Coordinates of C-alpha atoms (C1' of nucleotides) in Angstrom, one line a residue:
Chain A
X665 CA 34.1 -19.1 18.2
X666 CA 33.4 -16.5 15.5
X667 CA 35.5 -13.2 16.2
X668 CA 32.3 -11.1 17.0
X669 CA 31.7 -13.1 19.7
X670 CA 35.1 -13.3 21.0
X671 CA 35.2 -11.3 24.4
X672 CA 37.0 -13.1 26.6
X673 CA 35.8 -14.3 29.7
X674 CA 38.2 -14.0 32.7
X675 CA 37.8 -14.4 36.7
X676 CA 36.1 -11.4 38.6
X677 CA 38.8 -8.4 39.5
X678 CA 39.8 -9.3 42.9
X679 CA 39.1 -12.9 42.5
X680 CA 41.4 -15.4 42.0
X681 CA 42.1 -19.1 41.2
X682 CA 44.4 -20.7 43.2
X683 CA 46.5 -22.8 40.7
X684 CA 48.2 -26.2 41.3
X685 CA 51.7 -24.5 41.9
X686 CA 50.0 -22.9 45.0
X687 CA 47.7 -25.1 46.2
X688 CA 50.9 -27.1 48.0
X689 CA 51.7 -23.6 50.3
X690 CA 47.9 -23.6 50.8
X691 CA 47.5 -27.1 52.1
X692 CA 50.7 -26.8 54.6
X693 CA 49.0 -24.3 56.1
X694 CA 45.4 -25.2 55.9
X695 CA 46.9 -28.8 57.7
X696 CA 48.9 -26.8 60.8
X697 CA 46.0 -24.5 61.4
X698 CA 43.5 -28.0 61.5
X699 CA 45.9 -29.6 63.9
X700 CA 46.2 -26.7 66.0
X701 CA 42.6 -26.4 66.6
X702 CA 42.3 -29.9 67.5
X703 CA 44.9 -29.7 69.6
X704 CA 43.3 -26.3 71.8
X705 CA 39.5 -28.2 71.7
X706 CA 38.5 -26.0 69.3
X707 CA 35.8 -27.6 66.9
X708 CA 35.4 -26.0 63.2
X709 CA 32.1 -24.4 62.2
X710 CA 30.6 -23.8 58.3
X711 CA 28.0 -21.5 57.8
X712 CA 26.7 -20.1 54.8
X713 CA 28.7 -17.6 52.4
X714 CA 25.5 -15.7 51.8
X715 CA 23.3 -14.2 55.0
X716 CA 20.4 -11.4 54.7
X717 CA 22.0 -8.1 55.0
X718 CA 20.8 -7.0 57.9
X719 CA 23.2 -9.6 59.7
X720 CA 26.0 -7.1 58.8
X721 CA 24.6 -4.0 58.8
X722 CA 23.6 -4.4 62.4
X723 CA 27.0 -6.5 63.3
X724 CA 29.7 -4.8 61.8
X725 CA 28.6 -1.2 62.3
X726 CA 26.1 1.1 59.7
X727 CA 28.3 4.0 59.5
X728 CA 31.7 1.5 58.3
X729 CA 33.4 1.3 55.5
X730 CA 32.6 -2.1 55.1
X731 CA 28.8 -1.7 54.8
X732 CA 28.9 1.8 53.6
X733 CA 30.7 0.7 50.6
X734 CA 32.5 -2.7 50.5
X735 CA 29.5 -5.2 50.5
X736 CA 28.6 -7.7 47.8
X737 CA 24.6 -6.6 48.1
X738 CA 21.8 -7.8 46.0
X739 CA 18.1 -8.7 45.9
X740 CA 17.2 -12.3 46.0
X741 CA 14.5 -13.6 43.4
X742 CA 12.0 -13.4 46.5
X743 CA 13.3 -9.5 47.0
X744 CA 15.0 -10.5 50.1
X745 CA 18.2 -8.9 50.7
X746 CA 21.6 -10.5 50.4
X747 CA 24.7 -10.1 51.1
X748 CA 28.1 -12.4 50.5
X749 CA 29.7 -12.6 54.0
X750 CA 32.4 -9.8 54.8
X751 CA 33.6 -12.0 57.4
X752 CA 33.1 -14.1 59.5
X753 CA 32.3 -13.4 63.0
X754 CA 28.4 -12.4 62.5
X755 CA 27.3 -15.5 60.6
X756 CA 29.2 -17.4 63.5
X757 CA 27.0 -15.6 66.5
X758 CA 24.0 -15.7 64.1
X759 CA 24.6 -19.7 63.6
X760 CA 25.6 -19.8 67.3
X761 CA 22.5 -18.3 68.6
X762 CA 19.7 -20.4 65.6
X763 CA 20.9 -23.6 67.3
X764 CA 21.1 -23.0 70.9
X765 CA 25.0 -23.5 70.8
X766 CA 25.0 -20.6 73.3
X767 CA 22.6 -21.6 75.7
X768 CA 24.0 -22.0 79.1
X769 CA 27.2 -23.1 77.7
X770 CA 30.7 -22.3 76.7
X771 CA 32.0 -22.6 73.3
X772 CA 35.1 -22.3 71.3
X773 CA 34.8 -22.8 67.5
X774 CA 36.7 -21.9 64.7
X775 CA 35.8 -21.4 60.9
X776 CA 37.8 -21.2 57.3
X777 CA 36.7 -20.2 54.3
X778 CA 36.0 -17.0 51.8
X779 CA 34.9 -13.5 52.3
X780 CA 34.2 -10.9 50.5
X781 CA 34.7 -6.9 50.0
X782 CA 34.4 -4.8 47.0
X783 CA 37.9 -2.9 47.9
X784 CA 40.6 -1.8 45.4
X785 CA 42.6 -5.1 45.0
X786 CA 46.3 -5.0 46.0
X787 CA 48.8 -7.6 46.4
X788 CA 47.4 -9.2 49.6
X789 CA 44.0 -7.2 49.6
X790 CA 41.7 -9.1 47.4
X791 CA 37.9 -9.1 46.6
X792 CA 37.5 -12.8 47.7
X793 CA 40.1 -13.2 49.9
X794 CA 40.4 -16.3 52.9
X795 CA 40.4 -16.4 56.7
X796 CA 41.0 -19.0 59.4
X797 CA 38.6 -17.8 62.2
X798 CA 38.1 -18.3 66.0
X799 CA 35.3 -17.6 67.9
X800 CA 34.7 -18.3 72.2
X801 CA 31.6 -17.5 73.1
X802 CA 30.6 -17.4 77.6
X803 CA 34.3 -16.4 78.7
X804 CA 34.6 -13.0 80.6
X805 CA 38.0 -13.2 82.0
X806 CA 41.1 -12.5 80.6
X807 CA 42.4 -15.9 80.2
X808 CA 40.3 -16.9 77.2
X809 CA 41.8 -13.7 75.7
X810 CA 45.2 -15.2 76.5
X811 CA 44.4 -18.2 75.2
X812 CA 43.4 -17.3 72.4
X813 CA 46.6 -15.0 71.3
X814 CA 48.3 -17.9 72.7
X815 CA 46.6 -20.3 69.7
X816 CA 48.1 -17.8 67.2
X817 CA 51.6 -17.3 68.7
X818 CA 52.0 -21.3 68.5
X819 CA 51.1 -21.2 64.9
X820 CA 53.4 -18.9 64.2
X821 CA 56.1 -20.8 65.9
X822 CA 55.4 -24.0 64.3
X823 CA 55.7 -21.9 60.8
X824 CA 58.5 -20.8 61.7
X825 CA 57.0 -16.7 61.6
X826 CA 57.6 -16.1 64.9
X827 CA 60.6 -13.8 64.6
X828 CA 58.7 -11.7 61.6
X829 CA 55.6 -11.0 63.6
X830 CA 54.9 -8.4 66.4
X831 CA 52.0 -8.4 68.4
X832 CA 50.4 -5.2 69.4
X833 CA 47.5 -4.8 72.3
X834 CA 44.9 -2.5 73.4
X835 CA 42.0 -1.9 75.3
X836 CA 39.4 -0.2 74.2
X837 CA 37.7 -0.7 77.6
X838 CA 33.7 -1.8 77.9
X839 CA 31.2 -0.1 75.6
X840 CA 29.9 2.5 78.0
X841 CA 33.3 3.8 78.7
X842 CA 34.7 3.8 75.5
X843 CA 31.5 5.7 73.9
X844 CA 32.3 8.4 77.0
X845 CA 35.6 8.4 75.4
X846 CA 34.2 8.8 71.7
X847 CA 32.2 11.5 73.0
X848 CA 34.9 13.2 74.4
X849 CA 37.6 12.9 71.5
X850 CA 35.0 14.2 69.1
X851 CA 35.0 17.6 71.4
X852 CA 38.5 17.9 71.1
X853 CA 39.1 17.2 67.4
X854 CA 36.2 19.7 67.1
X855 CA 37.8 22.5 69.0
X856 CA 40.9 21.7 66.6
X857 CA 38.5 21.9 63.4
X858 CA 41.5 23.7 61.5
X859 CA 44.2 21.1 62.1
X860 CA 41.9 18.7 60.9
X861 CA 42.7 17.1 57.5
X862 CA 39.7 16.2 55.1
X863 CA 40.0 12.3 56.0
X864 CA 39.8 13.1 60.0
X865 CA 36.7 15.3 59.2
X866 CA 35.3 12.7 57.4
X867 CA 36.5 10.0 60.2
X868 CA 35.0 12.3 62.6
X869 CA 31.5 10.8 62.4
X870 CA 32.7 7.6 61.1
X871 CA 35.2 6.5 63.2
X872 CA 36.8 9.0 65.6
X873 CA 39.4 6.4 67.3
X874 CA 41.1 6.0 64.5
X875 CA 41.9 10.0 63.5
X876 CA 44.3 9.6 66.5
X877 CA 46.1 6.6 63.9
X878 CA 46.5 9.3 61.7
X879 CA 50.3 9.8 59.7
X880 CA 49.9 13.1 58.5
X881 CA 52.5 15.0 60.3
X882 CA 50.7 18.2 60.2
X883 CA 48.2 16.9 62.9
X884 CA 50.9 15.4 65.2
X885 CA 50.8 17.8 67.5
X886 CA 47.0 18.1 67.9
X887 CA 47.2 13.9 68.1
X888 CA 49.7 14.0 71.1
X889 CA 47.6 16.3 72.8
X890 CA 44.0 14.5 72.3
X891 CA 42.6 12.7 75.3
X892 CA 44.3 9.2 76.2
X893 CA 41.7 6.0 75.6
X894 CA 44.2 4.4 78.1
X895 CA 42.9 7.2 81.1
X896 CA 39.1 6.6 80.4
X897 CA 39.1 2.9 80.6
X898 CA 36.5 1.4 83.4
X899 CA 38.1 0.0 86.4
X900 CA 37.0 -3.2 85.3
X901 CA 38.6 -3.2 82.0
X902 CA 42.0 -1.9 83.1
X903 CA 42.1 -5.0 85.3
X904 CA 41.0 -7.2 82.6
X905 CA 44.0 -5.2 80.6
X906 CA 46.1 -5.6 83.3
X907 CA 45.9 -9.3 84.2
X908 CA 45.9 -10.4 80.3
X909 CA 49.2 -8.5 79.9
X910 CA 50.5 -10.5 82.8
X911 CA 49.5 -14.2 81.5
X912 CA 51.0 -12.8 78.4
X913 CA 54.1 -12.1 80.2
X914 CA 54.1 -15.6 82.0
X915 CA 53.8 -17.4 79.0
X916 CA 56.9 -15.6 77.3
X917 CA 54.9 -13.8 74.5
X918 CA 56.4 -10.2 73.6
X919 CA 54.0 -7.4 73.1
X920 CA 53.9 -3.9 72.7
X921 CA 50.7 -2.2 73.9
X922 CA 49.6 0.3 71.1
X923 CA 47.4 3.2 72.9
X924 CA 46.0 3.8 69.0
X925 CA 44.9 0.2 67.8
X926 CA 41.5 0.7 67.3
X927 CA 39.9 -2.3 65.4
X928 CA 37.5 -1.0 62.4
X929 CA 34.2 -3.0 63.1
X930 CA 32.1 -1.7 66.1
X931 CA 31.4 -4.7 67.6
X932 CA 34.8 -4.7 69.3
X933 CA 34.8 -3.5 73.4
X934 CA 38.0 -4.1 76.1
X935 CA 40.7 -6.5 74.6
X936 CA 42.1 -5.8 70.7
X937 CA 45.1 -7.5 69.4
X938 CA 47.0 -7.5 66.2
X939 CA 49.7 -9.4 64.6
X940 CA 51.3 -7.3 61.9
X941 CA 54.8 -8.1 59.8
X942 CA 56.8 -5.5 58.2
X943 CA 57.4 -8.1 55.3
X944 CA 54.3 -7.4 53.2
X945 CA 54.2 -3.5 52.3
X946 CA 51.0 -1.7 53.2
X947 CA 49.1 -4.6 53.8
X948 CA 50.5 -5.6 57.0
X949 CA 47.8 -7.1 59.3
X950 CA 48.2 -11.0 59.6
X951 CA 45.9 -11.2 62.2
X952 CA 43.3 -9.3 64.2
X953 CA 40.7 -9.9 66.9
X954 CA 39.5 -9.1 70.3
X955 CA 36.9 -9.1 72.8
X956 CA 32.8 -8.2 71.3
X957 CA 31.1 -8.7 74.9
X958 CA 28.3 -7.2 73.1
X959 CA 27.4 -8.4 69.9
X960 CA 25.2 -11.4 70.7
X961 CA 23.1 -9.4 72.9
X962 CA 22.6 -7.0 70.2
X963 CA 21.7 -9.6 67.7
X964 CA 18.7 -10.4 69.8
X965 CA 20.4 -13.3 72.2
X966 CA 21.4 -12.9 76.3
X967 CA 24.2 -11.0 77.4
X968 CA 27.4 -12.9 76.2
X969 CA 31.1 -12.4 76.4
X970 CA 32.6 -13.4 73.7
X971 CA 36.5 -13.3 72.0
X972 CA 37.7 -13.9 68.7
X973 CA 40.6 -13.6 65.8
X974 CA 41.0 -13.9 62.0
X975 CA 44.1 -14.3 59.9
X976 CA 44.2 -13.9 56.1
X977 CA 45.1 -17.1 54.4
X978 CA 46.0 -15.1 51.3
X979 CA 48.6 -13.0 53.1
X980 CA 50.1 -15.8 55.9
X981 CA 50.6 -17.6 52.7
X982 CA 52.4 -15.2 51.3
X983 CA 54.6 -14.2 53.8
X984 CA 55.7 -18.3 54.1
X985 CA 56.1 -17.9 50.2
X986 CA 58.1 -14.8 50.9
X987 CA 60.7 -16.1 53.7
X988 CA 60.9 -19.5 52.1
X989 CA 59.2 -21.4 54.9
X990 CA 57.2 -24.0 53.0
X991 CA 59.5 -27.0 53.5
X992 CA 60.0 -29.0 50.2
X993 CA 58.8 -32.2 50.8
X994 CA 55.2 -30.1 51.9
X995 CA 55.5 -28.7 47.9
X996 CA 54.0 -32.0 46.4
X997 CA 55.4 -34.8 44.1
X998 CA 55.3 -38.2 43.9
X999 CA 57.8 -40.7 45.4
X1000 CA 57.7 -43.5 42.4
X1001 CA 57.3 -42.7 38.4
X1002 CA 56.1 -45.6 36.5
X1003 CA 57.4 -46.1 33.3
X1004 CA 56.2 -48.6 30.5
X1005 CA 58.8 -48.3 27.5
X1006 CA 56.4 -48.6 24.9
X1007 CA 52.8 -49.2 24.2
X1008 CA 52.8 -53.1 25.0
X1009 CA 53.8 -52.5 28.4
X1010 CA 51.1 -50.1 28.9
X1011 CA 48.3 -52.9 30.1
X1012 CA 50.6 -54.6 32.4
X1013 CA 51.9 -51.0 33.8
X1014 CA 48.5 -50.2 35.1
X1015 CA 48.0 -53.5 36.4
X1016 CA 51.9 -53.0 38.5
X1017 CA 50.3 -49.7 39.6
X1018 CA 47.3 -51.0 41.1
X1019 CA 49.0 -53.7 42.6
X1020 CA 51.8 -51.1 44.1
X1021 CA 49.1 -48.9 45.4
X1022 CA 47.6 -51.5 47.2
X1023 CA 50.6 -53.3 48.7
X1024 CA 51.7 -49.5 49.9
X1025 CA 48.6 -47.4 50.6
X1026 CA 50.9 -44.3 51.6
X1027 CA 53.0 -44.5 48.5
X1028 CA 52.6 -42.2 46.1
X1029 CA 53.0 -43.3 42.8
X1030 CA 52.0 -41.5 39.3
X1031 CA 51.9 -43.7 36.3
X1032 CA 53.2 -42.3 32.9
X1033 CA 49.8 -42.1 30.7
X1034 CA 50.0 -40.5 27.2
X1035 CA 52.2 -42.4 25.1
X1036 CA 55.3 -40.2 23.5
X1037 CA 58.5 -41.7 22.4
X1038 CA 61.2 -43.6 25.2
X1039 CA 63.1 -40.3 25.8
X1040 CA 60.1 -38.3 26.4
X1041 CA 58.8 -40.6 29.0
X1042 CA 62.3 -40.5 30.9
X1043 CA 62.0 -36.7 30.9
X1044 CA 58.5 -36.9 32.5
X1045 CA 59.5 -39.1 35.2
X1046 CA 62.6 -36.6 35.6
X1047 CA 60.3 -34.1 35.4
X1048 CA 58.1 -35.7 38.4
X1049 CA 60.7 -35.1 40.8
X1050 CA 60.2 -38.6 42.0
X1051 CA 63.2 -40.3 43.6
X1052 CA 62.8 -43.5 41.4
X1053 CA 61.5 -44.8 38.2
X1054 CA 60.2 -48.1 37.5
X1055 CA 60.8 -49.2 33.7
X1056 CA 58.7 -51.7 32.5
X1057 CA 59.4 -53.4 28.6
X1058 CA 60.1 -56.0 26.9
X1059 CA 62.5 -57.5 28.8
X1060 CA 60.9 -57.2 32.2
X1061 CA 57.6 -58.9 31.1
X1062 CA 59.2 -61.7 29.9
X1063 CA 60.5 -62.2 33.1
X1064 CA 57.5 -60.7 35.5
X1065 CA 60.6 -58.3 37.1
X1066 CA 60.5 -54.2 36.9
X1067 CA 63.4 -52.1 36.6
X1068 CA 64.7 -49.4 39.3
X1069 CA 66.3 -46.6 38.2
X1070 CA 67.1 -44.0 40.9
X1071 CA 66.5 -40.4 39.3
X1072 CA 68.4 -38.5 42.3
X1073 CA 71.8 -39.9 43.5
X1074 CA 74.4 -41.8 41.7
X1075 CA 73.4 -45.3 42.1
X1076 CA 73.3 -48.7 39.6
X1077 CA 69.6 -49.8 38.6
X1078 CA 68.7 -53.1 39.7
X1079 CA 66.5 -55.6 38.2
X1080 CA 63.6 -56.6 41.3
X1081 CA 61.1 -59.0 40.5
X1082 CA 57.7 -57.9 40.6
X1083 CA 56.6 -60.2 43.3
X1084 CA 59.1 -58.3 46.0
X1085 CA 58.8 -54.6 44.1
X1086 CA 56.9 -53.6 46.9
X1087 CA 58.7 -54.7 49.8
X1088 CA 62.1 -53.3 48.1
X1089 CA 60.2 -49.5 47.7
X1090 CA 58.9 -50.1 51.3
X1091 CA 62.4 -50.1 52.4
X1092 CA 63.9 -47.7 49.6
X1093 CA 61.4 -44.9 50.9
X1094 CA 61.7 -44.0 54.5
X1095 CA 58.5 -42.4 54.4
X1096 CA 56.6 -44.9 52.4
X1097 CA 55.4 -47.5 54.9
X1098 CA 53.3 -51.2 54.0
X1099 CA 50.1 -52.1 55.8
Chain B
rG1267 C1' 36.9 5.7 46.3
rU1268 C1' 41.8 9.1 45.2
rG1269 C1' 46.8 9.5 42.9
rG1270 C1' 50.8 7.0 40.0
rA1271 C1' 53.3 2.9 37.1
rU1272 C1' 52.9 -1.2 33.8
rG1273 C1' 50.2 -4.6 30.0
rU1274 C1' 54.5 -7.9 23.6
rA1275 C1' 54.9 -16.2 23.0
rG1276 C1' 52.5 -20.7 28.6
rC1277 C1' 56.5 -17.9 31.9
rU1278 C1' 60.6 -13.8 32.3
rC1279 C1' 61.5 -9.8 29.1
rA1280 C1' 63.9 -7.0 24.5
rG1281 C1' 62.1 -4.0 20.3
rU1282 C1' 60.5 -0.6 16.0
rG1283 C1' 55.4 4.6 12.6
rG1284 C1' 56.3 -0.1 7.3
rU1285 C1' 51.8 -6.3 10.3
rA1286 C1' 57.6 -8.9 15.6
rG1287 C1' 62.5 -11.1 18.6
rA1288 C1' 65.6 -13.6 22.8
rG1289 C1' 65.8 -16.8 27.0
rU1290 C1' 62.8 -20.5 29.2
rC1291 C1' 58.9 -24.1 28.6
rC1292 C1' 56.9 -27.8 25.3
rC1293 C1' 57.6 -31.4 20.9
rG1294 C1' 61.2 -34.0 17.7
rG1295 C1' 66.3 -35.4 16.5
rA1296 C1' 71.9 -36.2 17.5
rU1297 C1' 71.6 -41.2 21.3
rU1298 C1' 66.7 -48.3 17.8
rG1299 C1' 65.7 -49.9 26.1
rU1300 C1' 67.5 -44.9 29.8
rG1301 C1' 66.0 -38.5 32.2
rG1302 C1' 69.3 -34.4 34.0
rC1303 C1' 74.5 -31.5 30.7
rU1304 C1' 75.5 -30.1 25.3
rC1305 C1' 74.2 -29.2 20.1
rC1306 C1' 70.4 -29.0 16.0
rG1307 C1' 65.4 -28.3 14.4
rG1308 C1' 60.1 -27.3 15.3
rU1309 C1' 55.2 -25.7 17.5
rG1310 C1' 53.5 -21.4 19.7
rG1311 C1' 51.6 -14.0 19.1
rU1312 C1' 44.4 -11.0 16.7
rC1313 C1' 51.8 -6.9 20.5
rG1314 C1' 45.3 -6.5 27.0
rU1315 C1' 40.6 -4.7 24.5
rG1316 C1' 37.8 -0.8 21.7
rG1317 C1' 38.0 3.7 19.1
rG1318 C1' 40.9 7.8 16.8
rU1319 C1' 45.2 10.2 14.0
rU1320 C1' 48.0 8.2 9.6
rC1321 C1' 48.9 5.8 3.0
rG1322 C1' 50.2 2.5 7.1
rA1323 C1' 49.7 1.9 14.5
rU1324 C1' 52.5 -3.1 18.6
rC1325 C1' 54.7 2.1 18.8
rC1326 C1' 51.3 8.4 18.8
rC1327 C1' 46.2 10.1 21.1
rC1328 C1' 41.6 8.8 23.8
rA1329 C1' 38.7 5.4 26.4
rU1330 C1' 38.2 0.8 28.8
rC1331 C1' 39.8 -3.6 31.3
rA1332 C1' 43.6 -6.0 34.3
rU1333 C1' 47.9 -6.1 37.5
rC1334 C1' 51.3 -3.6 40.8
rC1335 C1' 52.6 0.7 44.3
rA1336 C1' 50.9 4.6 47.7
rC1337 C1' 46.6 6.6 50.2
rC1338 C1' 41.9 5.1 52.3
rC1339 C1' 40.4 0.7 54.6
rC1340 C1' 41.3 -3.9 56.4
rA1341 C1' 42.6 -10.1 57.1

RNA sequence: GUGGAUGUAGCUCAGUGGUAGAGUCCCGGAUUGUGGCUCCGGUGGUCGUGGGUUCGAUCCCCAUCAUCCACCCCA
């Protein structure tokens, strides 16, 4: 620890630890999400975090911004390319296709986990940031797309986001038509070469769609002019469009259909969908998908339709953190605090422990450790947020009972001998049951 | 990647060209076996980091790192 070598360490910019007071709002969510997907027959994939680069590059588009710019890139020992995962969908096909998961079959999987993309950090745009995935994969019609968007509408409901959420919907119509449609936007914009601002001209080979997203006011007119996506789509598509906007109406879901949602990875084709919230500044986007009919083909496998979402943990979670919507008894804590008054008790308060945690396997009990005078111990269990303390001392092993002090509500201690301690939390704790 | 703001105790923040303070947290005491309220005391800082100007820099200048905001992009 000499000063010369003192320059501290700290985590990677972008990258952060997720510390004990978050973890709670973390696993609330992580749990709803896992019961959901059980609950629609979805079944969870893992792949790697770390796939050759070409994966990407050939996935995601070679002209984005994500593999122009924002990829964690670099040689393996071997020279082999490498890149840490972006996101998620390509690793999914690429795992989908290596075991024959898409062979003659149906499937509808869903993933979790980090990605990663060297972008200027913000609050809710982070270097290693977290999605919940889903992937179907041998689905044309529109109803997989609607269930799907239905999936993510119930788990807003059951947070309780519903009401801080708008869904948006477009079609960008099958690849042929849509590249007819690139072609011709690109003539227009480049007949209107002096409205253009420098981020359009740059967008122009990049991606054209989205100079019609554009806010600078200057080009509005130009914008409102440009060629509709909506009167280029394929027949085909429009009814796909059409159909998926009437399941959505069945099932009660609001929408607004945004003519200039273009999704930024190529892969996308017909269906796009995107839940935003007003509630997180610039970084809006809670969830995003659509359809990719043509990725798996174009990773080498047959012809397959395929649709899919992700949502950013990072951002969900902060919006629950934002609007309060983590109920309290989800934040953590411990039912019963354990006390023994002094260091003689601290043998037989491990032993009342063990015996406590196996009478009541769902009771969560933490046991003072660390010595510390009487008074600090009673802070602690205070400070535990339990409902009830047990005190064990002098007194109490003399006569093998335990006292129960209740920490929350006005209400005499009692003396319970040990023998029927458990029985008398079982029916203290209405959420603490006995096996 | 572009433009801007901010970095002082674990946390939230004052402050001054003469090597730092409050609240909170933590520890102890008032109260020998009873936490939360109150009062008293204590621990805790290379003032983000590295240079420069100066007799002297936490303060002024430059660079750098980090966070935040907007753009870009996206989950």
């Amino acid at each position: 620890m000499s000063k010369s070598a003192a320059k501290k360490i700290q985590a990677i910019r972008g990258m952060n630890d997720l510390l004990p007071s978050d973890s709670p709002r973390w696993q609330f969510f992580e749990g709803k999400v896992r019961q959901l997907m059980h609950r629609y027959g979805f079944d969870e994939i893992r792949t790697p975090i770390v796939e050759q680069t070409a994966l990407f590059a050939r996935s995601i588009g070679e002209v984005t911004d994500i593999v122009e710019k924002e990829m964690y890139t670099f040689d393996d020992r071997n020279g082999d390319s490498l890149t840490l995962r972006p996101e998620g969908t390509a690793s999914c096909v690429r795992a989908a296709m290596e075991h024959g998961l898409l062979h003659n079959q149906t499937q509808r999987l869903w993933y979790q986990g980090p990605m990663f993309r060297h972008e200027r950090p913000q609050k809710g745009r982070y270097r290693q940031f977290h999605q919940v995935g889903v992937e179907t994969y041998g689905f044309d019609g529109p109803d997989i797309d609607a269930e799907v968007i239905l999936l993510s509408a119930r788990l807003w409901q059951e947070l309780g986001l519903m009401e801080h959420v708008t869904l948006e919907l477009n079609s960008l119509g099958s690849a042929e038509a849509r590249a007819a449609y690139r072609d011709k936007l690109v003539a227009y914009f480049e007949q209107h070469q002096d409205v253009l601002d420098e981020d359009s001209k740059r967008r122009l080979t990049s991606n054209p769609l989205r100079i019609l997203d554009s806010k600078n006011p200057d080009m509005a007119e130009m914008l409102n002019a440009a060629p509709q996506l909506m009167d280029h789509l394929d027949d085909e598509s429009r009814a796909h469009f059409e159909q998926l906007k009437a399941m959505l109406d069945a099932a009660g879901i609001p929408y607004v259909v945004n003519p200039r949602l273009v999704r930024g990875l190529d892969y996308y084709c017909r269906t796009v969908f995107e839940w935003t919230t007003t509630a997180l500044g610039s970084q809006g986007t809670v969830c995003a998908g659509g359809r990719y009919d043509g990725l798996v083909e174009q990773l080498g496998g047959k012809p397959t339709p395929a649709v899919g979402f992700a949502m950013g943990i990072e951002r969900l979670v902060l919006l629950l953190e934002t609007l309060n919507l983590v109920p309290a008894d989800a934040m953590g804590g411990c039912d019963v605090y354990l006390v023994p008054m002094d260091d003689s008790a601290t043998v037989a308060a491990l032993m009342l422990a063990e015996q406590l945690r196996s009478a009541l396997p769902s009771l969560r009990l933490q046991l003072h450790c660390g010595g510390g005078s009487f008074k600090s111990r009673m802070k602690k269990a205070d400070k535990s947020a339990a409902p009830v303390a047990i005190l064990l001392g002098e007194d109490e092993l003399a006569n093998q009972t335990a006292t129960l002090k209740f920490l929350r509500d006005d209400r005499e201690q009692q003396q319970v001998a040990q023998a029927a301690l458990a029985e008398t939390l079982h029916e203290l704790l209405p959420n603490v049951s006995s096996h």
